[in-house]
Amino acid sequence: MSASENNGLVNLFGGEGAVCDDFGCEVVGGESSAGNACARQIMPGATIGVLGGGQLGRMLAHAGNRLGYRFLTLDPTPDSPCGQTAAQIVAAYDDREAARELAKRSDVITYEFENVDAGVAEMLEQQSYVPQGSALLYTTQHRLREKRAVEAAGAQVAPYAEVESLVGLRTAAAKLGLPAVLKTATGGYDGKGQWVLRSEDELAPAWEEASRSGTQLVLEKFIAFDKEISVIAARSPSGEVKTFAPAENIHVHNILHLSIVPARVGDEVLREAEKLAVSIAETLGVVGLIAVEMFATADGKLYVNELAPRPHNSGHYTMEACRTSQFEQHIRAICDLPLGDASLLTPVVMANILGEHMDALLDWMKERDVAAEKLGVEPKVHLYGKAEAKARRKMGHINVLAPNVDAALDWIAQSNIWRD
């Protein structure tokens, strides 16, 4: 079913979304609520194209299949996690001919990670329907542009300075103070492309290594935070916005280990975190999901650290613990259906499964779990179908549903799965 054929079904789910056909848009209120993007409702039976074939795409496909959508993914790895649940075009992300094939066979296109080639996304905007657009990718792929956008939304970021030379690094370090964090402006995830600087002696070696990256560099003042939290907001082209409960995140070796919900911070901080996420989603004209990662200090201040315009690891808890998962919400948002109820149903702790945890996890799955029964928790396993279990590679996660987060944390501590 093509996007134009869907127009006759546009109001089945209610709402006032604008109607588009292949030749133009009917715009609600004189202009599109998604900025330059035309709002159109994409109904079940349509094909959703996904740039990227990792676990996020896989879980998007699972959620969308239940709603009746078909999926096609573009990824260079044969039999990718998403490709196991959807048709797949095996090609590099910057392969424009493959991207044109994706556009030809899809009614709407989304992306599952932000390092997709922004030029390809821009090209697809001209040839297909990409409600997230390329502008948001352009902003979030570069730390300096991202920080300026966050500030424009009325949120605080850690004090920072652009660094172009070793002399500039020394000047910035003197101004911001040490410790500080030197980061590449582009690329980098799970702690990659970052250097924590605690003394002046570390500046020159860090500059020598970081300058080889070939990208701009930024120095950030180190924030002495009490908690790391994140909020996932969803926004539709029609302008509807909903947020999920903030998660408290704990990292090990710069990789997310646990997401604890409800987050163990004060109610005022929780409300402010959700308010900031909504402001950022609206200011940036987000369509789909945006994850807003923040530092919460002991005195209740919030500093936005990073944005991710896609489903996020810290939102995996929503799969069983919320009325609507982040993945279903993303599908609803990009298709301009009314957003689902994001209410939290139960306390939960999400724990990542890395390559080094797989053997212990599989052993645990074979046996009855007496500890879980005693604590009253229900661990739900999600594995991503990756072929090789490499150390520190995300292979899956467990959502531990519990009467309270302490019970879930007790079960994780008692389990053999995460022991070194």
Tab-separated table of C-alpha atoms in Angstrom:
chain	number	residue	atom	x	y	z
A	1	MET	CA	0.000	0.000	0.000
A	2	SER	CA	1.481	3.362	-0.980
A	3	ALA	CA	1.374	6.507	1.110
A	4	SER	CA	-1.096	8.057	-1.328
A	5	GLU	CA	-3.384	5.025	-1.063
A	6	ASN	CA	-3.388	5.486	2.707
A	7	ASN	CA	-5.020	8.911	2.449
A	8	GLY	CA	-8.510	7.457	2.395
A	9	LEU	CA	-7.830	5.892	5.806
A	10	VAL	CA	-6.285	8.964	7.395
A	11	ASN	CA	-8.850	9.548	10.148
A	12	LEU	CA	-9.349	5.968	11.374
A	13	PHE	CA	-7.202	6.658	14.445
A	14	GLY	CA	-8.707	10.113	15.080
A	15	GLY	CA	-6.842	13.390	15.434
A	16	GLU	CA	-6.305	16.326	13.110
A	17	GLY	CA	-3.112	15.329	11.305
A	18	ALA	CA	-2.577	17.001	7.943
A	19	VAL	CA	-3.145	14.871	4.869
A	20	CYS	CA	-0.432	14.502	2.220
A	21	ASP	CA	-0.412	12.868	-1.159
A	22	ASP	CA	2.518	12.282	-3.495
A	23	PHE	CA	2.246	15.808	-4.879
A	24	GLY	CA	1.843	18.038	-1.828
A	25	CYS	CA	0.387	18.668	1.601
A	26	GLU	CA	-2.797	19.895	3.097
A	27	VAL	CA	-1.484	21.791	6.123
A	28	VAL	CA	-3.401	22.287	9.379
A	29	GLY	CA	-3.494	25.875	10.655
A	30	GLY	CA	-1.618	27.434	7.709
A	31	GLU	CA	1.756	25.755	8.231
A	32	SER	CA	3.122	22.334	8.986
A	33	SER	CA	3.544	21.710	12.711
A	34	ALA	CA	6.724	19.736	12.005
A	35	GLY	CA	8.551	22.702	10.500
A	36	ASN	CA	9.519	21.975	6.901
A	37	ALA	CA	8.180	18.418	7.007
A	38	CYS	CA	4.627	17.730	5.815
A	39	ALA	CA	2.521	15.835	8.318
A	40	ARG	CA	0.845	12.766	6.898
A	41	GLN	CA	-0.693	9.780	8.607
A	42	ILE	CA	0.787	6.443	7.563
A	43	MET	CA	-1.627	3.629	8.271
A	44	PRO	CA	-1.078	-0.087	9.018
A	45	GLY	CA	-0.233	-2.092	5.907
A	46	ALA	CA	2.364	0.469	4.852
A	47	THR	CA	6.105	-0.240	4.757
A	48	ILE	CA	8.453	1.517	7.182
A	49	GLY	CA	12.040	1.803	5.977
A	50	VAL	CA	14.739	1.806	8.654
A	51	LEU	CA	18.223	3.246	8.142
A	52	GLY	CA	20.280	0.938	10.336
A	53	GLY	CA	19.790	-2.713	11.182
A	54	GLY	CA	20.797	-2.969	14.836
A	55	GLN	CA	18.829	-3.941	17.908
A	56	LEU	CA	16.844	-0.699	17.994
A	57	GLY	CA	15.577	-1.381	14.488
A	58	ARG	CA	14.782	-4.954	15.501
A	59	MET	CA	12.639	-3.806	18.426
A	60	LEU	CA	10.977	-1.136	16.272
A	61	ALA	CA	10.021	-3.867	13.816
A	62	HIS	CA	8.639	-6.083	16.583
A	63	ALA	CA	6.450	-3.234	17.853
A	64	GLY	CA	5.389	-2.101	14.389
A	65	ASN	CA	4.579	-5.615	13.189
A	66	ARG	CA	2.011	-5.890	15.968
A	67	LEU	CA	0.353	-2.747	14.618
A	68	GLY	CA	0.297	-4.225	11.113
A	69	TYR	CA	3.236	-2.426	9.475
A	70	ARG	CA	5.826	-4.024	7.202
A	71	PHE	CA	9.540	-3.224	7.588
A	72	LEU	CA	12.562	-2.894	5.332
A	73	THR	CA	16.028	-2.153	6.725
A	74	LEU	CA	19.269	-0.946	5.149
A	75	ASP	CA	22.399	-2.189	6.892
A	76	PRO	CA	25.845	-3.385	5.746
A	77	THR	CA	25.825	-6.512	7.958
A	78	PRO	CA	24.046	-9.521	6.430
A	79	ASP	CA	21.427	-11.069	8.736
A	80	SER	CA	21.491	-7.993	10.955
A	81	PRO	CA	19.372	-7.949	14.146
A	82	CYS	CA	16.688	-5.930	12.348
A	83	GLY	CA	17.148	-7.979	9.190
A	84	GLN	CA	16.104	-11.088	11.100
A	85	THR	CA	12.641	-9.536	11.569
A	86	ALA	CA	12.359	-7.459	8.382
A	87	ALA	CA	13.391	-7.496	4.736
A	88	GLN	CA	16.937	-6.185	4.349
A	89	ILE	CA	18.972	-4.273	1.786
A	90	VAL	CA	22.613	-5.174	2.454
A	91	ALA	CA	24.621	-2.042	1.691
A	92	ALA	CA	26.751	0.647	3.288
A	93	TYR	CA	24.957	3.556	4.958
A	94	ASP	CA	26.415	6.016	2.443
A	95	ASP	CA	25.417	3.912	-0.597
A	96	ARG	CA	23.075	6.303	-2.381
A	97	GLU	CA	21.732	3.757	-4.852
A	98	ALA	CA	20.773	1.476	-1.970
A	99	ALA	CA	19.184	4.427	-0.174
A	100	ARG	CA	17.137	5.196	-3.304
A	101	GLU	CA	15.974	1.567	-3.322
A	102	LEU	CA	14.947	1.929	0.314
A	103	ALA	CA	12.977	5.061	-0.589
A	104	LYS	CA	11.319	3.370	-3.545
A	105	ARG	CA	10.089	0.450	-1.440
A	106	SER	CA	9.039	2.401	1.689
A	107	ASP	CA	6.102	4.638	2.583
A	108	VAL	CA	7.988	6.335	5.431
A	109	ILE	CA	11.645	6.225	6.492
A	110	THR	CA	13.126	6.435	9.976
A	111	TYR	CA	16.599	5.913	11.426
A	112	GLU	CA	17.655	3.859	14.419
A	113	PHE	CA	20.954	5.541	15.238
A	114	GLU	CA	22.202	9.081	14.791
A	115	ASN	CA	25.466	8.320	12.959
A	116	VAL	CA	23.559	7.717	9.750
A	117	ASP	CA	25.049	9.776	6.918
A	118	ALA	CA	23.189	13.111	7.143
A	119	GLY	CA	23.759	13.670	3.421
A	120	VAL	CA	21.935	10.430	2.616
A	121	ALA	CA	19.118	11.419	4.971
A	122	GLU	CA	18.903	14.809	3.221
A	123	MET	CA	18.745	13.092	-0.163
A	124	LEU	CA	15.985	10.799	1.093
A	125	GLU	CA	14.000	13.840	2.223
A	126	GLN	CA	13.846	14.918	-1.417
A	127	GLN	CA	12.757	11.493	-2.676
A	128	SER	CA	10.682	10.010	0.134
A	129	TYR	CA	8.912	10.838	3.396
A	130	VAL	CA	11.371	11.233	6.292
A	131	PRO	CA	9.344	12.907	9.052
A	132	GLN	CA	12.352	13.131	11.396
A	133	GLY	CA	14.169	15.086	8.711
A	134	SER	CA	17.897	15.590	8.295
A	135	ALA	CA	18.149	18.857	10.248
A	136	LEU	CA	17.877	17.099	13.618
A	137	LEU	CA	20.584	14.640	12.572
A	138	TYR	CA	22.779	17.551	11.509
A	139	THR	CA	22.316	19.149	14.936
A	140	THR	CA	22.801	16.104	17.127
A	141	GLN	CA	25.759	14.696	15.181
A	142	HIS	CA	27.918	17.634	16.322
A	143	ARG	CA	28.398	18.437	20.010
A	144	LEU	CA	28.787	22.183	19.534
A	145	ARG	CA	25.646	22.508	17.423
A	146	GLU	CA	23.820	20.271	19.881
A	147	LYS	CA	24.845	22.358	22.895
A	148	ARG	CA	23.704	25.566	21.233
A	149	ALA	CA	20.346	23.975	20.411
A	150	VAL	CA	19.922	22.788	24.011
A	151	GLU	CA	20.693	26.273	25.299
A	152	ALA	CA	18.175	27.733	22.856
A	153	ALA	CA	15.554	25.424	24.422
A	154	GLY	CA	16.207	27.005	27.832
A	155	ALA	CA	18.235	24.160	29.331
A	156	GLN	CA	21.662	24.298	30.946
A	157	VAL	CA	24.709	22.465	29.636
A	158	ALA	CA	28.092	22.093	31.293
A	159	PRO	CA	30.303	25.141	30.622
A	160	TYR	CA	32.313	24.428	27.480
A	161	ALA	CA	34.784	25.820	24.971
A	162	GLU	CA	35.716	24.923	21.411
A	163	VAL	CA	39.357	23.791	21.204
A	164	GLU	CA	41.468	24.234	18.072
A	165	SER	CA	45.043	23.890	19.351
A	166	LEU	CA	47.093	22.806	22.351
A	167	VAL	CA	47.407	26.466	23.320
A	168	GLY	CA	43.633	26.753	23.066
A	169	LEU	CA	43.238	23.654	25.221
A	170	ARG	CA	45.470	25.129	27.901
A	171	THR	CA	43.523	28.400	27.799
A	172	ALA	CA	40.175	26.618	28.012
A	173	ALA	CA	41.379	24.415	30.881
A	174	ALA	CA	42.540	27.486	32.811
A	175	LYS	CA	39.163	29.169	32.265
A	176	LEU	CA	36.888	26.171	32.974
A	177	GLY	CA	39.103	24.532	35.592
A	178	LEU	CA	40.132	20.925	36.025
A	179	PRO	CA	38.912	18.243	36.027
A	180	ALA	CA	37.394	18.635	32.579
A	181	VAL	CA	36.483	16.348	29.691
A	182	LEU	CA	37.910	16.719	26.194
A	183	LYS	CA	35.521	15.326	23.569
A	184	THR	CA	35.415	14.944	19.827
A	185	ALA	CA	32.627	17.068	18.335
A	186	THR	CA	31.483	14.224	16.095
A	187	GLY	CA	31.364	10.456	16.509
A	188	GLY	CA	32.015	8.739	19.811
A	189	TYR	CA	29.674	6.668	21.958
A	190	ASP	CA	29.921	4.508	25.097
A	191	GLY	CA	32.855	6.639	26.267
A	192	LYS	CA	34.753	6.621	22.958
A	193	GLY	CA	36.230	9.944	21.800
A	194	GLN	CA	36.506	11.290	25.364
A	195	TRP	CA	39.466	12.102	27.616
A	196	VAL	CA	39.054	13.014	31.288
A	197	LEU	CA	41.718	15.570	32.224
A	198	ARG	CA	42.589	15.926	35.903
A	199	SER	CA	45.932	17.745	35.756
A	200	GLU	CA	47.869	20.057	33.433
A	201	ASP	CA	50.313	17.223	32.706
A	202	GLU	CA	47.530	15.340	30.916
A	203	LEU	CA	46.693	18.150	28.477
A	204	ALA	CA	49.452	17.624	25.900
A	205	PRO	CA	49.093	13.798	25.634
A	206	ALA	CA	45.312	14.132	25.359
A	207	TRP	CA	45.626	16.792	22.664
A	208	GLU	CA	48.084	14.670	20.704
A	209	GLU	CA	45.692	11.720	20.699
A	210	ALA	CA	42.451	13.646	20.249
A	211	SER	CA	43.723	15.842	17.432
A	212	ARG	CA	44.248	12.713	15.303
A	213	SER	CA	40.471	12.299	15.137
A	214	GLY	CA	40.277	14.887	12.369
A	215	THR	CA	37.210	16.549	13.871
A	216	GLN	CA	36.585	19.609	16.012
A	217	LEU	CA	37.147	19.235	19.739
A	218	VAL	CA	35.289	20.639	22.711
A	219	LEU	CA	36.349	20.893	26.358
A	220	GLU	CA	33.602	20.553	28.964
A	221	LYS	CA	33.814	21.399	32.630
A	222	PHE	CA	33.438	18.251	34.713
A	223	ILE	CA	30.099	18.325	36.542
A	224	ALA	CA	30.133	16.785	40.022
A	225	PHE	CA	26.759	15.106	39.603
A	226	ASP	CA	24.744	13.099	42.091
A	227	LYS	CA	22.762	11.078	39.524
A	228	GLU	CA	22.659	10.571	35.790
A	229	ILE	CA	19.098	10.577	34.496
A	230	SER	CA	17.420	10.509	31.103
A	231	VAL	CA	13.988	11.328	29.778
A	232	ILE	CA	12.563	10.062	26.509
A	233	ALA	CA	10.056	12.337	24.835
A	234	ALA	CA	7.927	11.555	21.799
A	235	ARG	CA	6.508	14.155	19.434
A	236	SER	CA	4.288	13.679	16.381
A	237	PRO	CA	4.181	15.869	13.259
A	238	SER	CA	0.838	17.173	14.538
A	239	GLY	CA	2.614	18.503	17.642
A	240	GLU	CA	1.436	16.030	20.292
A	241	VAL	CA	4.162	15.429	22.921
A	242	LYS	CA	4.404	12.772	25.636
A	243	THR	CA	7.235	11.778	27.974
A	244	PHE	CA	8.179	8.561	29.719
A	245	ALA	CA	9.168	8.433	33.379
A	246	PRO	CA	12.769	9.585	33.935
A	247	ALA	CA	15.304	6.786	34.328
A	248	GLU	CA	18.275	6.842	36.683
A	249	ASN	CA	21.256	5.475	34.786
A	250	ILE	CA	24.366	3.739	36.100
A	251	HIS	CA	27.328	3.201	33.777
A	252	VAL	CA	30.206	0.722	34.069
A	253	HIS	CA	33.272	1.276	31.837
A	254	ASN	CA	31.291	4.099	30.162
A	255	ILE	CA	28.613	1.630	29.011
A	256	LEU	CA	25.091	1.776	30.403
A	257	HIS	CA	24.667	-0.992	32.982
A	258	LEU	CA	21.391	-0.200	34.762
A	259	SER	CA	18.368	2.028	34.234
A	260	ILE	CA	16.348	2.399	37.439
A	261	VAL	CA	12.717	3.534	37.289
A	262	PRO	CA	11.368	5.381	39.195
A	263	ALA	CA	14.614	7.345	39.368
A	264	ARG	CA	15.803	7.928	42.932
A	265	VAL	CA	15.669	11.722	42.834
A	266	GLY	CA	13.217	14.240	44.245
A	267	ASP	CA	9.819	14.857	42.666
A	268	GLU	CA	10.760	18.415	41.750
A	269	VAL	CA	13.800	17.173	39.826
A	270	LEU	CA	11.653	14.592	38.016
A	271	ARG	CA	9.137	17.235	36.984
A	272	GLU	CA	11.872	19.616	35.810
A	273	ALA	CA	13.563	16.848	33.814
A	274	GLU	CA	10.351	16.054	31.953
A	275	LYS	CA	9.695	19.764	31.395
A	276	LEU	CA	13.148	20.208	29.841
A	277	ALA	CA	12.653	17.181	27.579
A	278	VAL	CA	9.357	18.603	26.310
A	279	SER	CA	10.937	22.008	25.690
A	280	ILE	CA	13.805	20.458	23.725
A	281	ALA	CA	11.449	18.278	21.663
A	282	GLU	CA	9.298	21.266	20.783
A	283	THR	CA	12.152	23.725	20.160
A	284	LEU	CA	13.980	21.299	17.848
A	285	GLY	CA	10.766	20.263	16.070
A	286	VAL	CA	11.428	16.622	16.908
A	287	VAL	CA	9.357	13.958	15.176
A	288	GLY	CA	9.614	10.523	16.770
A	289	LEU	CA	11.648	10.033	19.925
A	290	ILE	CA	14.387	12.067	21.526
A	291	ALA	CA	16.355	10.879	24.551
A	292	VAL	CA	17.633	13.694	26.752
A	293	GLU	CA	20.513	12.633	29.007
A	294	MET	CA	21.128	14.847	32.040
A	295	PHE	CA	23.323	15.245	35.099
A	296	ALA	CA	21.453	15.937	38.366
A	297	THR	CA	23.564	17.619	41.046
A	298	ALA	CA	23.127	17.278	44.795
A	299	ASP	CA	21.456	20.704	44.963
A	300	GLY	CA	18.851	19.713	42.348
A	301	LYS	CA	20.285	21.431	39.265
A	302	LEU	CA	20.020	19.704	35.893
A	303	TYR	CA	22.598	19.887	33.096
A	304	VAL	CA	21.799	18.364	29.709
A	305	ASN	CA	24.677	16.159	28.605
A	306	GLU	CA	23.613	14.600	25.300
A	307	LEU	CA	20.664	14.148	22.951
A	308	ALA	CA	19.782	11.054	20.925
A	309	PRO	CA	17.004	11.478	18.307
A	310	ARG	CA	15.874	7.835	18.315
A	311	PRO	CA	14.884	5.003	20.651
A	312	HIS	CA	17.416	4.785	23.463
A	313	ASN	CA	18.999	2.102	25.634
A	314	SER	CA	17.695	3.813	28.774
A	315	GLY	CA	14.149	3.497	27.425
A	316	HIS	CA	14.168	-0.276	27.081
A	317	TYR	CA	12.439	-0.538	30.457
A	318	THR	CA	9.237	0.704	28.769
A	319	MET	CA	8.786	-2.594	26.915
A	320	GLU	CA	7.028	-4.274	29.845
A	321	ALA	CA	6.840	-1.546	32.473
A	322	CYS	CA	4.765	1.043	30.579
A	323	ARG	CA	1.376	1.005	28.893
A	324	THR	CA	3.125	1.889	25.635
A	325	SER	CA	6.738	1.010	24.847
A	326	GLN	CA	9.188	3.548	23.452
A	327	PHE	CA	9.249	1.516	20.230
A	328	GLU	CA	5.499	1.561	19.669
A	329	GLN	CA	5.517	5.262	20.579
A	330	HIS	CA	8.148	5.987	17.940
A	331	ILE	CA	6.092	4.173	15.293
A	332	ARG	CA	2.976	6.077	16.328
A	333	ALA	CA	4.872	9.367	16.224
A	334	ILE	CA	6.468	9.019	12.781
A	335	CYS	CA	3.165	7.742	11.361
A	336	ASP	CA	1.289	10.642	13.011
A	337	LEU	CA	-1.082	8.408	14.936
A	338	PRO	CA	-2.260	9.562	18.371
A	339	LEU	CA	0.501	8.834	20.887
A	340	GLY	CA	-0.031	6.034	23.382
A	341	ASP	CA	-0.376	6.278	27.155
A	342	ALA	CA	3.195	6.412	28.500
A	343	SER	CA	2.239	5.729	32.135
A	344	LEU	CA	4.543	3.579	34.259
A	345	LEU	CA	2.817	0.357	35.388
A	346	THR	CA	5.443	-1.065	37.734
A	347	PRO	CA	8.869	-0.300	39.206
A	348	VAL	CA	11.577	-1.766	36.989
A	349	VAL	CA	15.329	-1.994	36.567
A	350	MET	CA	16.773	-2.581	33.105
A	351	ALA	CA	20.153	-4.342	33.060
A	352	ASN	CA	22.236	-4.623	29.890
A	353	ILE	CA	23.604	-7.984	28.771
A	354	LEU	CA	27.082	-7.653	27.254
A	355	GLY	CA	29.099	-10.299	25.457
A	356	GLU	CA	30.888	-11.355	28.631
A	357	HIS	CA	27.533	-12.019	30.326
A	358	MET	CA	26.063	-14.360	27.730
A	359	ASP	CA	27.278	-17.713	29.061
A	360	ALA	CA	26.000	-16.969	32.563
A	361	LEU	CA	22.700	-15.686	31.163
A	362	LEU	CA	22.100	-18.842	29.142
A	363	ASP	CA	22.934	-21.008	32.153
A	364	TRP	CA	20.454	-18.994	34.260
A	365	MET	CA	17.708	-19.410	31.660
A	366	LYS	CA	17.871	-23.213	31.982
A	367	GLU	CA	16.912	-23.341	35.646
A	368	ARG	CA	14.092	-22.238	37.937
A	369	ASP	CA	14.970	-18.935	39.636
A	370	VAL	CA	14.273	-19.334	43.349
A	371	ALA	CA	15.759	-15.918	44.188
A	372	ALA	CA	13.367	-14.172	41.812
A	373	GLU	CA	10.417	-15.980	43.345
A	374	LYS	CA	11.519	-15.068	46.854
A	375	LEU	CA	12.011	-11.386	45.995
A	376	GLY	CA	8.791	-11.192	43.991
A	377	VAL	CA	10.516	-9.994	40.804
A	378	GLU	CA	9.941	-11.023	37.205
A	379	PRO	CA	12.997	-10.826	34.906
A	380	LYS	CA	12.072	-10.419	31.220
A	381	VAL	CA	14.829	-11.305	28.740
A	382	HIS	CA	15.381	-9.608	25.385
A	383	LEU	CA	18.193	-10.879	23.153
A	384	TYR	CA	19.183	-9.128	19.930
A	385	GLY	CA	20.213	-11.993	17.663
A	386	LYS	CA	23.835	-10.897	17.234
A	387	ALA	CA	26.085	-13.613	15.855
A	388	GLU	CA	29.170	-13.065	18.003
A	389	ALA	CA	29.284	-12.354	21.735
A	390	LYS	CA	32.172	-9.900	22.012
A	391	ALA	CA	33.260	-8.367	25.311
A	392	ARG	CA	31.457	-5.081	26.035
A	393	ARG	CA	29.158	-5.585	23.058
A	394	LYS	CA	25.460	-5.141	23.839
A	395	MET	CA	23.836	-8.511	23.237
A	396	GLY	CA	20.523	-7.965	25.014
A	397	HIS	CA	18.922	-6.711	28.178
A	398	ILE	CA	16.726	-7.861	31.058
A	399	ASN	CA	13.817	-5.834	32.417
A	400	VAL	CA	13.400	-6.776	36.065
A	401	LEU	CA	9.792	-6.015	37.029
A	402	ALA	CA	9.481	-5.675	40.790
A	403	PRO	CA	7.342	-4.411	43.674
A	404	ASN	CA	10.044	-1.767	44.228
A	405	VAL	CA	13.424	-0.948	42.715
A	406	ASP	CA	15.285	-2.241	45.769
A	407	ALA	CA	13.946	-5.749	45.150
A	408	ALA	CA	15.061	-5.579	41.517
A	409	LEU	CA	18.517	-4.322	42.498
A	410	ASP	CA	18.802	-7.093	45.104
A	411	TRP	CA	18.059	-9.711	42.454
A	412	ILE	CA	20.673	-8.237	40.096
A	413	ALA	CA	23.262	-8.170	42.896
A	414	GLN	CA	22.545	-11.810	43.812
A	415	SER	CA	22.591	-13.035	40.220
A	416	ASN	CA	25.678	-14.650	38.728
A	417	ILE	CA	25.015	-12.999	35.363
A	418	TRP	CA	26.927	-9.759	35.989
A	419	ARG	CA	29.736	-11.082	38.184
A	420	ASP	CA	33.272	-10.667	36.859
